[in-house]
CSV table of C-alpha atoms in Angstrom, one decimal:
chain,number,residue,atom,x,y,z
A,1,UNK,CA,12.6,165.9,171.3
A,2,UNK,CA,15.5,165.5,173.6
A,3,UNK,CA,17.3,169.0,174.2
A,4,UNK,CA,20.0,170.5,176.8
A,5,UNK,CA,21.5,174.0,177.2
A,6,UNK,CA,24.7,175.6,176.1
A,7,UNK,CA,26.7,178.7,176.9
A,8,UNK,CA,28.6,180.9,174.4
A,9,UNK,CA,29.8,184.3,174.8
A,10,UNK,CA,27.2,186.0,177.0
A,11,UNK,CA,24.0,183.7,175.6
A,12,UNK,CA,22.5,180.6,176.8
A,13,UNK,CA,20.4,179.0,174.5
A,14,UNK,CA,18.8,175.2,174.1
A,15,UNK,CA,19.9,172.9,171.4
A,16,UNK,CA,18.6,169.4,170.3
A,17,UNK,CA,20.7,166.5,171.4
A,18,UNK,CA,22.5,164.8,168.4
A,19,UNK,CA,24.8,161.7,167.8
A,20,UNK,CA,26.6,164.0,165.1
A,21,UNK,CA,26.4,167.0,163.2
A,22,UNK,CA,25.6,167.4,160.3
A,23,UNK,CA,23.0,168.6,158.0
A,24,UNK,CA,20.7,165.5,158.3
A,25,UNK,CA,20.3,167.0,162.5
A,26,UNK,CA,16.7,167.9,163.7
A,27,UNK,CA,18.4,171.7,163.7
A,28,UNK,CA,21.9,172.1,163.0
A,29,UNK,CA,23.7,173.2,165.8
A,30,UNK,CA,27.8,172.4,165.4
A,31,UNK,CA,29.8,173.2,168.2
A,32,UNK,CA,33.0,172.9,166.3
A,33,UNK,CA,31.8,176.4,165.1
A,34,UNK,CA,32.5,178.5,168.4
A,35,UNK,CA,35.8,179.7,167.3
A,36,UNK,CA,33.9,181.0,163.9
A,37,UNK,CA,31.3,182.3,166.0
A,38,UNK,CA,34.0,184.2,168.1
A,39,UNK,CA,35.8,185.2,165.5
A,40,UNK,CA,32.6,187.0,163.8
A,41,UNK,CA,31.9,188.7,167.0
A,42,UNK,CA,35.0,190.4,167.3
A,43,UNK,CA,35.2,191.1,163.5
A,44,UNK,CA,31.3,192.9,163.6
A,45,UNK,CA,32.4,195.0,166.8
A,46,UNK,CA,35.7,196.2,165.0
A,47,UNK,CA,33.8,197.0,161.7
A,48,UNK,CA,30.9,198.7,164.1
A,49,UNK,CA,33.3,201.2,165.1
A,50,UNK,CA,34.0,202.5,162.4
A,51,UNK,CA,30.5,203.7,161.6
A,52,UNK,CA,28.8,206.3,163.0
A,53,UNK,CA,25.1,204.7,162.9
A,54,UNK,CA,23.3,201.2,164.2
A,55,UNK,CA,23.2,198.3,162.1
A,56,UNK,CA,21.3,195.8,161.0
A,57,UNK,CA,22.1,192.0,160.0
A,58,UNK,CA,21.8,189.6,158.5
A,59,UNK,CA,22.5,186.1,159.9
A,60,UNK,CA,21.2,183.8,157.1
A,61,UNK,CA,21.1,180.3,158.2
A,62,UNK,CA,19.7,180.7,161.8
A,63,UNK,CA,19.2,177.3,162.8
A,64,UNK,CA,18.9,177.0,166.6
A,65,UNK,CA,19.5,181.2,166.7
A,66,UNK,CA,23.0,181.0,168.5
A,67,UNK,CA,24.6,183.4,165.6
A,68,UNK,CA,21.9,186.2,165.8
A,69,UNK,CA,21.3,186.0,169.6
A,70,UNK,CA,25.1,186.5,169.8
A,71,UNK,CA,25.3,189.2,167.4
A,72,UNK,CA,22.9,190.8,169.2
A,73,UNK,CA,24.1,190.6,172.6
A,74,UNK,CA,27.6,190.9,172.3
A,75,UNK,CA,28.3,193.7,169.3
A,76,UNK,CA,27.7,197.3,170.2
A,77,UNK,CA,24.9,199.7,168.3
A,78,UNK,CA,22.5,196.6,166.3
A,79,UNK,CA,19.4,198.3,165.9
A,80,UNK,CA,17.8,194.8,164.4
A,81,UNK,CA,19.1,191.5,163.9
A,82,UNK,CA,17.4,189.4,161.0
A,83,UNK,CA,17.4,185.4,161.6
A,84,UNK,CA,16.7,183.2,158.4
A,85,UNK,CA,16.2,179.5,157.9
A,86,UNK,CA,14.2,177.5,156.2
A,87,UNK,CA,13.5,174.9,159.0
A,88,UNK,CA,10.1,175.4,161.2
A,89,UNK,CA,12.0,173.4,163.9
A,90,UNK,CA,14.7,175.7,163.9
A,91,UNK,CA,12.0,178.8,163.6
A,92,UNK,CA,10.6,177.3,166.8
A,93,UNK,CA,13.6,176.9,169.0
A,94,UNK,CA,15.4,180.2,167.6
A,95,UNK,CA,12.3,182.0,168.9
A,96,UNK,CA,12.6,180.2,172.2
A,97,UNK,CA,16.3,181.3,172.3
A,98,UNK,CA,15.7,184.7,172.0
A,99,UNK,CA,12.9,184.6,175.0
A,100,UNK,CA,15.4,182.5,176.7
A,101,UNK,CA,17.8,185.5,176.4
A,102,UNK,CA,15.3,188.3,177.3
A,103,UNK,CA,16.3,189.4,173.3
A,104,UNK,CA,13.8,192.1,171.8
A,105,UNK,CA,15.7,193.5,168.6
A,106,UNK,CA,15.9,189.9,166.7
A,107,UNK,CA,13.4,188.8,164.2
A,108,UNK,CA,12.9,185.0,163.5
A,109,UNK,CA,11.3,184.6,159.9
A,110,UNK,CA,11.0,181.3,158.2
A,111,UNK,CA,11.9,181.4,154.8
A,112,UNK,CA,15.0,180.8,151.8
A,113,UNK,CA,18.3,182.9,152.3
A,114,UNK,CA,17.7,184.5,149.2
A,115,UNK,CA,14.1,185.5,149.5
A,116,UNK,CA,14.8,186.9,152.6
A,117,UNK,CA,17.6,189.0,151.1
A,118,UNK,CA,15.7,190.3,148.4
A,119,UNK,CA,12.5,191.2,150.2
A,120,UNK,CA,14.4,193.5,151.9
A,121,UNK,CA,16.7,194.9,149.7
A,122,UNK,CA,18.8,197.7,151.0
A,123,UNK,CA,18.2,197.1,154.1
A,124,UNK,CA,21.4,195.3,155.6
A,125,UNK,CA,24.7,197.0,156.7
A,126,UNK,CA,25.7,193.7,157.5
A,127,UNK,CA,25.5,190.2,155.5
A,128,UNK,CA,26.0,186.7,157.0
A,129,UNK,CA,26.3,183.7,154.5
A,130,UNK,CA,27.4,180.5,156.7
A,131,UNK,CA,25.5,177.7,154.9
A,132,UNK,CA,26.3,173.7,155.4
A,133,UNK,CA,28.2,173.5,152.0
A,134,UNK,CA,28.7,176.2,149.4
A,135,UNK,CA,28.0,179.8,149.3
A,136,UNK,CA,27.9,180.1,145.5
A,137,UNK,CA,23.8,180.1,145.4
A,138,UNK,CA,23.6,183.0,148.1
A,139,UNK,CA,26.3,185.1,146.6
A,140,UNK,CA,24.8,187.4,144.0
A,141,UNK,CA,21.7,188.2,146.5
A,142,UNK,CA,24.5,188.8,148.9
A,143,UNK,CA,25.9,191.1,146.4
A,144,UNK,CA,22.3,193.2,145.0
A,145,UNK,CA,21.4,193.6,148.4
A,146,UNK,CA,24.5,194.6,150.5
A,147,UNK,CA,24.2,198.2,151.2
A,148,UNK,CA,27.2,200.3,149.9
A,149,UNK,CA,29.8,200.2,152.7
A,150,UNK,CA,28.1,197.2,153.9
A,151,UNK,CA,30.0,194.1,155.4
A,152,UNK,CA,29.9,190.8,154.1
A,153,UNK,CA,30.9,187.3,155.6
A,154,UNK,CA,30.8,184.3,153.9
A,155,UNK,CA,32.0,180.6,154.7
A,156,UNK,CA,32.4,177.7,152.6
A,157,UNK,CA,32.5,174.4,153.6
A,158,UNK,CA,33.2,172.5,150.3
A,159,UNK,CA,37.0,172.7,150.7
A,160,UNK,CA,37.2,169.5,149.2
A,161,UNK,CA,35.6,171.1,145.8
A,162,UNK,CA,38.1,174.4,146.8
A,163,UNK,CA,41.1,173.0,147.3
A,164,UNK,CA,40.9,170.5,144.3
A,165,UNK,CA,40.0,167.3,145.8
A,166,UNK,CA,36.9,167.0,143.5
A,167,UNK,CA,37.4,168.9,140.7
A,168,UNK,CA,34.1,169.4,138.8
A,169,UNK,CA,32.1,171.1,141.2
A,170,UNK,CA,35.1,173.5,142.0
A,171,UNK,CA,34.4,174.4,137.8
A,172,UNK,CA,30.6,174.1,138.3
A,173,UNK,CA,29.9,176.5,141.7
A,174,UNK,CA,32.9,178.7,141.3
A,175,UNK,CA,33.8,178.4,137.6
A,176,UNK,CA,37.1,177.9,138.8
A,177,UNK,CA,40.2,175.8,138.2
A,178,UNK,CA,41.0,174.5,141.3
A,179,UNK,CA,45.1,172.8,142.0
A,180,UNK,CA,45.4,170.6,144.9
A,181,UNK,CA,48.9,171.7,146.5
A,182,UNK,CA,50.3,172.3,149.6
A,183,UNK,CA,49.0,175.7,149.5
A,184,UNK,CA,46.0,174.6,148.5
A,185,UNK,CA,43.7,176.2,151.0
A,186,UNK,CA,44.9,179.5,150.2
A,187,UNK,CA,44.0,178.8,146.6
A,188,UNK,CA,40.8,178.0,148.0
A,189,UNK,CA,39.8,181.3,149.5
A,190,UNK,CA,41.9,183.0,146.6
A,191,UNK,CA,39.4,181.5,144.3
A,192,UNK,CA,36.4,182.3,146.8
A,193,UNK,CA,37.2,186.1,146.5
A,194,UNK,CA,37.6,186.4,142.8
A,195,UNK,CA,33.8,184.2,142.7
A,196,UNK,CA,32.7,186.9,145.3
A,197,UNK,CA,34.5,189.7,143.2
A,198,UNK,CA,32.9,188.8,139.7
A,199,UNK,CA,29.2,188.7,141.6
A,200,UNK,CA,29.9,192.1,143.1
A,201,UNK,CA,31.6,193.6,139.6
A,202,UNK,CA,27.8,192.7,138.0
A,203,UNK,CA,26.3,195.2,140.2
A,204,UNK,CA,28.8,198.1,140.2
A,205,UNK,CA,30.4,196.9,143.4
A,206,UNK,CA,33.8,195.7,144.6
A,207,UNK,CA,35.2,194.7,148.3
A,208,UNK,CA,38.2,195.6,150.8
A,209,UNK,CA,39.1,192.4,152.2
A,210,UNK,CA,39.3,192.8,155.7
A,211,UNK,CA,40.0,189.6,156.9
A,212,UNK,CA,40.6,185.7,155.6
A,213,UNK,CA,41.4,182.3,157.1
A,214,UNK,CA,41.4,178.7,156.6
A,215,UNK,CA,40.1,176.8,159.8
A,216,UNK,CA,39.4,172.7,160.9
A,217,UNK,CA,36.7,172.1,157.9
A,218,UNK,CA,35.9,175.6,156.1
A,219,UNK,CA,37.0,178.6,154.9
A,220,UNK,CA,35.8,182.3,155.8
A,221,UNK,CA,35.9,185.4,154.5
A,222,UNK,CA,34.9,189.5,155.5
A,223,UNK,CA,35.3,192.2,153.3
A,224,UNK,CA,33.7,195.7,153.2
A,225,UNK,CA,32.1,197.0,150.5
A,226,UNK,CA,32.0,199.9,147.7
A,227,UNK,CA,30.2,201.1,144.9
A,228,UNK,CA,31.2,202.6,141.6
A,229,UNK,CA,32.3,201.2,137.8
A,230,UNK,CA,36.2,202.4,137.9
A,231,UNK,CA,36.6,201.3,141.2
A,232,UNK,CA,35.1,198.2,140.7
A,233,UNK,CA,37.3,197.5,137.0
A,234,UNK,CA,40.1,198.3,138.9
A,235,UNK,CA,39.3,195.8,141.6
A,236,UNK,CA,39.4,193.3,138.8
A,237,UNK,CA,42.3,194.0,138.1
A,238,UNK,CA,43.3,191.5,141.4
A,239,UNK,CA,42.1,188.5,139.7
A,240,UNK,CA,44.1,186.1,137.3
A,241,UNK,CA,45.9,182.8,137.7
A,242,UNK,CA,49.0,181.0,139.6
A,243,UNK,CA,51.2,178.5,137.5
A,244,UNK,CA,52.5,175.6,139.6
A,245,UNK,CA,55.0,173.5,138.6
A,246,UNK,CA,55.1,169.8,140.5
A,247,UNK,CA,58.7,169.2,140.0
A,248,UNK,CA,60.9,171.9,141.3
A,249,UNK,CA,57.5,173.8,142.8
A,250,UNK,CA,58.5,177.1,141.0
A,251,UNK,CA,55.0,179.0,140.8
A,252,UNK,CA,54.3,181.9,138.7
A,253,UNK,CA,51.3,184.4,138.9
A,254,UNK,CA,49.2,186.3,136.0
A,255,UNK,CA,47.1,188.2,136.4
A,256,UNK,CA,44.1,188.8,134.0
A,257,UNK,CA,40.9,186.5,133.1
A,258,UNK,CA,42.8,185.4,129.8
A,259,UNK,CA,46.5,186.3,130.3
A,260,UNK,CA,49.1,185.0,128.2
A,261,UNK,CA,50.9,182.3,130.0
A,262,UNK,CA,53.8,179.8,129.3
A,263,UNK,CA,53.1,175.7,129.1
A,264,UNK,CA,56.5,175.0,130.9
A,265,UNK,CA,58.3,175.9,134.3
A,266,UNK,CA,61.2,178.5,133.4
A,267,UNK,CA,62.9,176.3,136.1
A,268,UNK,CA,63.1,172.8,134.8
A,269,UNK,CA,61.2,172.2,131.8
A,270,UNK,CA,58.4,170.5,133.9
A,271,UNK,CA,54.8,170.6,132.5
A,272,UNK,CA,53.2,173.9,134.4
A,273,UNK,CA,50.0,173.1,136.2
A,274,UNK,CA,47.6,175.7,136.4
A,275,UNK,CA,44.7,177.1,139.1
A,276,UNK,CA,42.0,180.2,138.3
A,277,UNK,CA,40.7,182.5,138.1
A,278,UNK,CA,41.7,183.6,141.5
A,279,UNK,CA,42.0,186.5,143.9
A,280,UNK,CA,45.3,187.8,143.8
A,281,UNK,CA,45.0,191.0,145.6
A,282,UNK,CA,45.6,191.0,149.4
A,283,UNK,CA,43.4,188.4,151.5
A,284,UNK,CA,43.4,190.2,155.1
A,285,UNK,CA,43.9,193.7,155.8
A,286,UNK,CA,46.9,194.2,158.9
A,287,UNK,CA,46.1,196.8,160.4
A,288,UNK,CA,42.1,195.8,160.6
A,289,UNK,CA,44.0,192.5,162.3
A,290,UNK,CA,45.6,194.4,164.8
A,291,UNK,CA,42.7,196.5,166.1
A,292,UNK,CA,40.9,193.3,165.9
A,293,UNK,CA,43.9,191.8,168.5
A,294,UNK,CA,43.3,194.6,170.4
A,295,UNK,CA,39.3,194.3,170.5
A,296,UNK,CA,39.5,190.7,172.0
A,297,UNK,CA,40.6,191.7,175.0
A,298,UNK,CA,37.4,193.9,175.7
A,299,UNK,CA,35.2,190.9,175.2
A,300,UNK,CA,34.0,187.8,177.1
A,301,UNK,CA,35.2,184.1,174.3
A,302,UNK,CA,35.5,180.9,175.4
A,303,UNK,CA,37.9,180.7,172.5
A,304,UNK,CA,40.2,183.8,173.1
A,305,UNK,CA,43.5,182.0,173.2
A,306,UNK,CA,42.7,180.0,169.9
A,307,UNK,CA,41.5,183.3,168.5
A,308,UNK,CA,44.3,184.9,169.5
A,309,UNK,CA,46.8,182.6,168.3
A,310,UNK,CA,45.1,182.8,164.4
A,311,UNK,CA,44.8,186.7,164.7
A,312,UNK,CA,48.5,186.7,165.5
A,313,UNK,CA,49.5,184.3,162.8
A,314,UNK,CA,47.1,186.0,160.2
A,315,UNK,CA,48.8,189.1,160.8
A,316,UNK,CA,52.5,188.5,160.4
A,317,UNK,CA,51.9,187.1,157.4
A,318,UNK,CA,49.1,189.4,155.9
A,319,UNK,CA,51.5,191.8,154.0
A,320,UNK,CA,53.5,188.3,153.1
A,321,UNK,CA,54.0,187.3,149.3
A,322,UNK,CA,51.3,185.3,147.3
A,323,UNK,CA,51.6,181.1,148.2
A,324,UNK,CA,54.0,179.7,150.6
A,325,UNK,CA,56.2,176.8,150.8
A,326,UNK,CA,55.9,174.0,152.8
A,327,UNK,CA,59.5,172.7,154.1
A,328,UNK,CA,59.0,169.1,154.2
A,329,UNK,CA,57.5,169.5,150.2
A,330,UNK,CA,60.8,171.4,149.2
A,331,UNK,CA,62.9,168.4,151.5
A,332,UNK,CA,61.7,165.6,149.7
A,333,UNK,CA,62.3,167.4,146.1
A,334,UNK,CA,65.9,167.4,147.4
A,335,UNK,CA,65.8,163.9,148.6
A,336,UNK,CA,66.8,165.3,152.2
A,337,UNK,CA,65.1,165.2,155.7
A,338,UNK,CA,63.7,168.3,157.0
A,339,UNK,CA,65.5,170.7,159.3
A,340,UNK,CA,64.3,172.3,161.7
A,341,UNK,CA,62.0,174.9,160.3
A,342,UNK,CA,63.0,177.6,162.9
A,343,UNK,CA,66.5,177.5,161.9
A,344,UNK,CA,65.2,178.0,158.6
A,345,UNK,CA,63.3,181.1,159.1
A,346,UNK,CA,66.4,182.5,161.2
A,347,UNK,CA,68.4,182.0,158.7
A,348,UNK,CA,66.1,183.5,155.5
A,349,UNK,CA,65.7,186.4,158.1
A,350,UNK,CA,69.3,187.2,158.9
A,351,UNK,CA,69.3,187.2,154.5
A,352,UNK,CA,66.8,190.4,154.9
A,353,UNK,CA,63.8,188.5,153.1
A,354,UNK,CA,60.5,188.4,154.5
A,355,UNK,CA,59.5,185.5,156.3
A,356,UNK,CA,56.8,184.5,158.2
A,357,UNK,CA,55.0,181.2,159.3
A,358,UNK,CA,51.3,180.8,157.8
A,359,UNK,CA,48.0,179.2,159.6
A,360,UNK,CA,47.4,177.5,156.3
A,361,UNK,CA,49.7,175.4,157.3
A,362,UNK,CA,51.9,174.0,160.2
A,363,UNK,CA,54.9,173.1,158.0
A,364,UNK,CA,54.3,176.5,155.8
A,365,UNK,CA,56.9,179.7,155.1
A,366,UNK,CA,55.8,182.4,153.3
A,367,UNK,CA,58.8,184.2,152.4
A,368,UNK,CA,60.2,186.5,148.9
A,369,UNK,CA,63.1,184.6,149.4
A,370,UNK,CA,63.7,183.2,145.7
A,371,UNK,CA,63.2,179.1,145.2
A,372,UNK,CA,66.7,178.3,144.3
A,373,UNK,CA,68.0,180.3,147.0
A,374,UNK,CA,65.8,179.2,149.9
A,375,UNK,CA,66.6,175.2,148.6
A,376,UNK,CA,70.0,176.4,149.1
A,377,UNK,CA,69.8,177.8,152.3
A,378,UNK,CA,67.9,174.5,153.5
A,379,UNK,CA,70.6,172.3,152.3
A,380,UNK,CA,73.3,174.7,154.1
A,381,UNK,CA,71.7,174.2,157.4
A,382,UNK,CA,71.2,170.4,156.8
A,383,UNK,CA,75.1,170.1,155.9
A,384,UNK,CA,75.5,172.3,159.1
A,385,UNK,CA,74.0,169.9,161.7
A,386,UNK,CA,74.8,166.9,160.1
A,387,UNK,CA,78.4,168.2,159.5
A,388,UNK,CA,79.0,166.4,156.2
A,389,UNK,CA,77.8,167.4,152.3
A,390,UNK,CA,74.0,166.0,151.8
C-alpha cells in the first residue's frame, strides 16, 4: 500500500494515497476536514479551561488517528485519549501515527463506536462522534455514557436527509420532519439538537449548546452536559416546530411536541408548510464564541483565517432571531432584482432592529425586522437607486 505524510497542527502522520475520499478508501482520511479538525481543537482547549481536572476522550471513528493524535498533542491536561474504529487497517496505521508522534497517552482499540462507549461507561469527559454519514446510531451511547458535565461533539453528514432533500430517512434516523428552504441547514442542526435532546432526556440529561455550524458537506455540533429530571423537562421545553409558508415566506414557530398550530399563513392564505420537531432554544453560546476567538490566537492552524472568519460570523449572529432570510428569495417574491444586501442591512440597522449576516448562508439576514416591513425597506432602496417606483 502506497502512503505519504501530512502535517496538521503540530502532528505528522502517514495516510494511504487515494483517488478520492470516501468511505469505500483503504482508511478514511479526508482532508477537506482540517477546518473541523481545527475547529475541535480550539473548542476542547476552551471547554478544558474551565475544569479544574485532566480529561479523557473519546475520538470514535479513528481511522488513520489524525483526530486523537491531535487532541492529544495540541489541548492542554488529556490524561488519555481513546481511538476507536472498526477497521484493522486503520488500527494498524493509527498505531504507527502515534509512534510517528512519540505519543504515549493514546490508546488504539479495534472495535464498534458503541461497544467501545459502553465498555467503559463513565469514563469520558469528553465524546467525539464524527462518523461518514449519520450520527443517529451512536447517539444514545453517547448519551448513557457521557459523564455529567461532559462535552459532546457530534457531526452529521447526511445533510441531504437534514435539510429535506430525501425526506424519508430524515423521518427514519431523526424522526423528524425535515423542509427544504433557504434556511434549511439551520433546520438541519435545529433538528440534530432536539434528536440529541430527546436521547439525553431518556437518561435524565440535557445539554448547553456551546457551539453550532453548518460547513462545505456536514453539520457540527458541541454542547456540554447536565444531569437532573427538572432541568432536563425544562430543556424540553426548547423543542417544537417552525411553520413556513412558500408564498410570502412568513414563518411561525411552536413550540411543544404536539402544539396546536394553524393550516394557513396569517399573511396570505397560502398553505403552511411545516418542519419538526426541532431545537428551538439557542444553537451557540456568544460568549463561549468569543473566548474561543480569543483562544485561536494561542494556537498553531493551518486554517486560522477560515476559522476565524466562521467564529466571527457565528458570533454576531448567535443571540440573532430563529431562521433568516435570504434576499434574493424575498426579491423574486417581489418580482424585483436584488439590492445590494449591504445597503440593506444599513438600512434595517439605522431602523434599530437587529441584524446580522449568517454563515448559513452568503445571501442570508437574520434580523427581528418584521416580513412586511423588511420587503418594504428592500423595495425603498431598489426605487432609491433606480430612481423610479419598481
Amino acid at each position: 500500500m502506497d502512503t505519504h505524510y501530512i502535517e496538521e497542527g503540530l502532528v505528522k502522520i502517514e495516510v494511504p494515497d487515494f483517488e478520492k475520499v470516501s468511505a469505500k478508501a483503504p482508511v478514511f482520511y479526508n482532508p477537506v476536514m482540517e477546518l473541523n479538525r481545527d475547529i475541535s481543537v480550539v473548542v476542547l482547549n476552551q471547554y478544558r479551561k474551565t475544569l479544574d481536572h485532566d480529561v479523557v476522550i473519546f475520538d470514535a471513528f479513528g481511522g488513520t488517528g489524525i483526530r486523537g493524535a491531535r487532541y492529544s498533542k495540541e489541548i492542554d491536561g488529556v490524561e488519555k485519549v481513546l481511538v476507536g474504529d472498526v477497521n484493522p487497517l486503520a488500527i494498524e496505521i493509527a498505531k504507527k501515527n502515534m509512534d510517528l508522534n512519540e505519543i504515549s497517552n493514546v490508546e488504539v482499540e479495534k472495535n464498534d463506536a458503541n461497544v467501545l462507549l459502553q465498555s467503559n461507561k463513565g469514563l469520558f469527559d469528553i465524546i467525539d462522534i464524527d462518523p461518514f454519514g449519520t450520527p443517529s446510531m451512536f447517539t444514545q451511547s453517547t448519551a448513557i455514557n457521557i459523564r455529567p458535565g461532559g462535552l459532546i461533539c457530534i457531526s452529521a453528514t447526511d445533510t441531504s436527509a437534514l435539510c429535506g432533500t430525501y425526506h424519508d430517512p430524515c423521518l427514519r434516523k431523526y424522526g423528524a420532519q425535515p423542509l427544504k428552504t433557504e434556511y434549511c441547514h439551520e433546520n438541519g442542526i435545529r433538528i440534530l439538537l432536539a434528536f440529541i435532546a430527546r436521547n439525553l432526556a431518556v437518561n435524565q440529561k440535557y445539554m448547553h449548546v456551546l457551539f453550532s455550524h453548518s460547513t462545505e458537506h456536514y453539520m457540527r455540533i458541541y454542547a456540554t452536559i447536565k444531569r437532573g429530571g427538572k432541568k432536563t423537562n425544562e430543556s424540553l421545553n426548547n423543542i417544537g416546530f417552525i411553520a413556513h409558508c412558500p408564498n410570502c415566506l412568513h414563518r411561525d414557530t411552536f413550540h411543544g411536541f404536539v402544539p396546536k398550530m394553524p393550516t394557513e399563513c396569517p399573511d396570505c392564505g397560502e398553505k403552511y408548510l411545516f418542519a419538526g420537531p426541532l431545537w428551538l432554544g439557542n444553537i451557540s453560546d456568544k460568549e463561549f464564541i468569543k473566548n474561543m476567538i480569543e483562544t485561536t490566537d494561542e494556537l498553531k492552524l493551518n486554517k486560522k483565517e477560515e476559522l476565524l472568519k466562521l467564529f466571527n460570523q457565528c458570533y454576531e449572529e448567535a443571540e440573532g432571531p430563529i431562521t433568516f432570510y435570504d434576499i434574493h428569495k424575498i426579491c423574486k417574491t417581489l418580482k424585483i432584482s436584488s439590492p445590494k444586501i449591504n445597503d440593506v442591512i444599513d438600512e434595517i440597522r439605522n431602523r434599530g432592529y437587529f441584524i446580522s449576516r449568517t454563515h448559513f448562508k452568503l445571501t442570508g439576514m437574520r434580523t427581528d425586522m418584521p416580513l412586511d416591513e423588511l420587503k418594504e425597506v428592500i423595495v425603498k432602496i431598489k426605487e432609491e437607486k433606480l430612481g423610479v417606483d419598481v
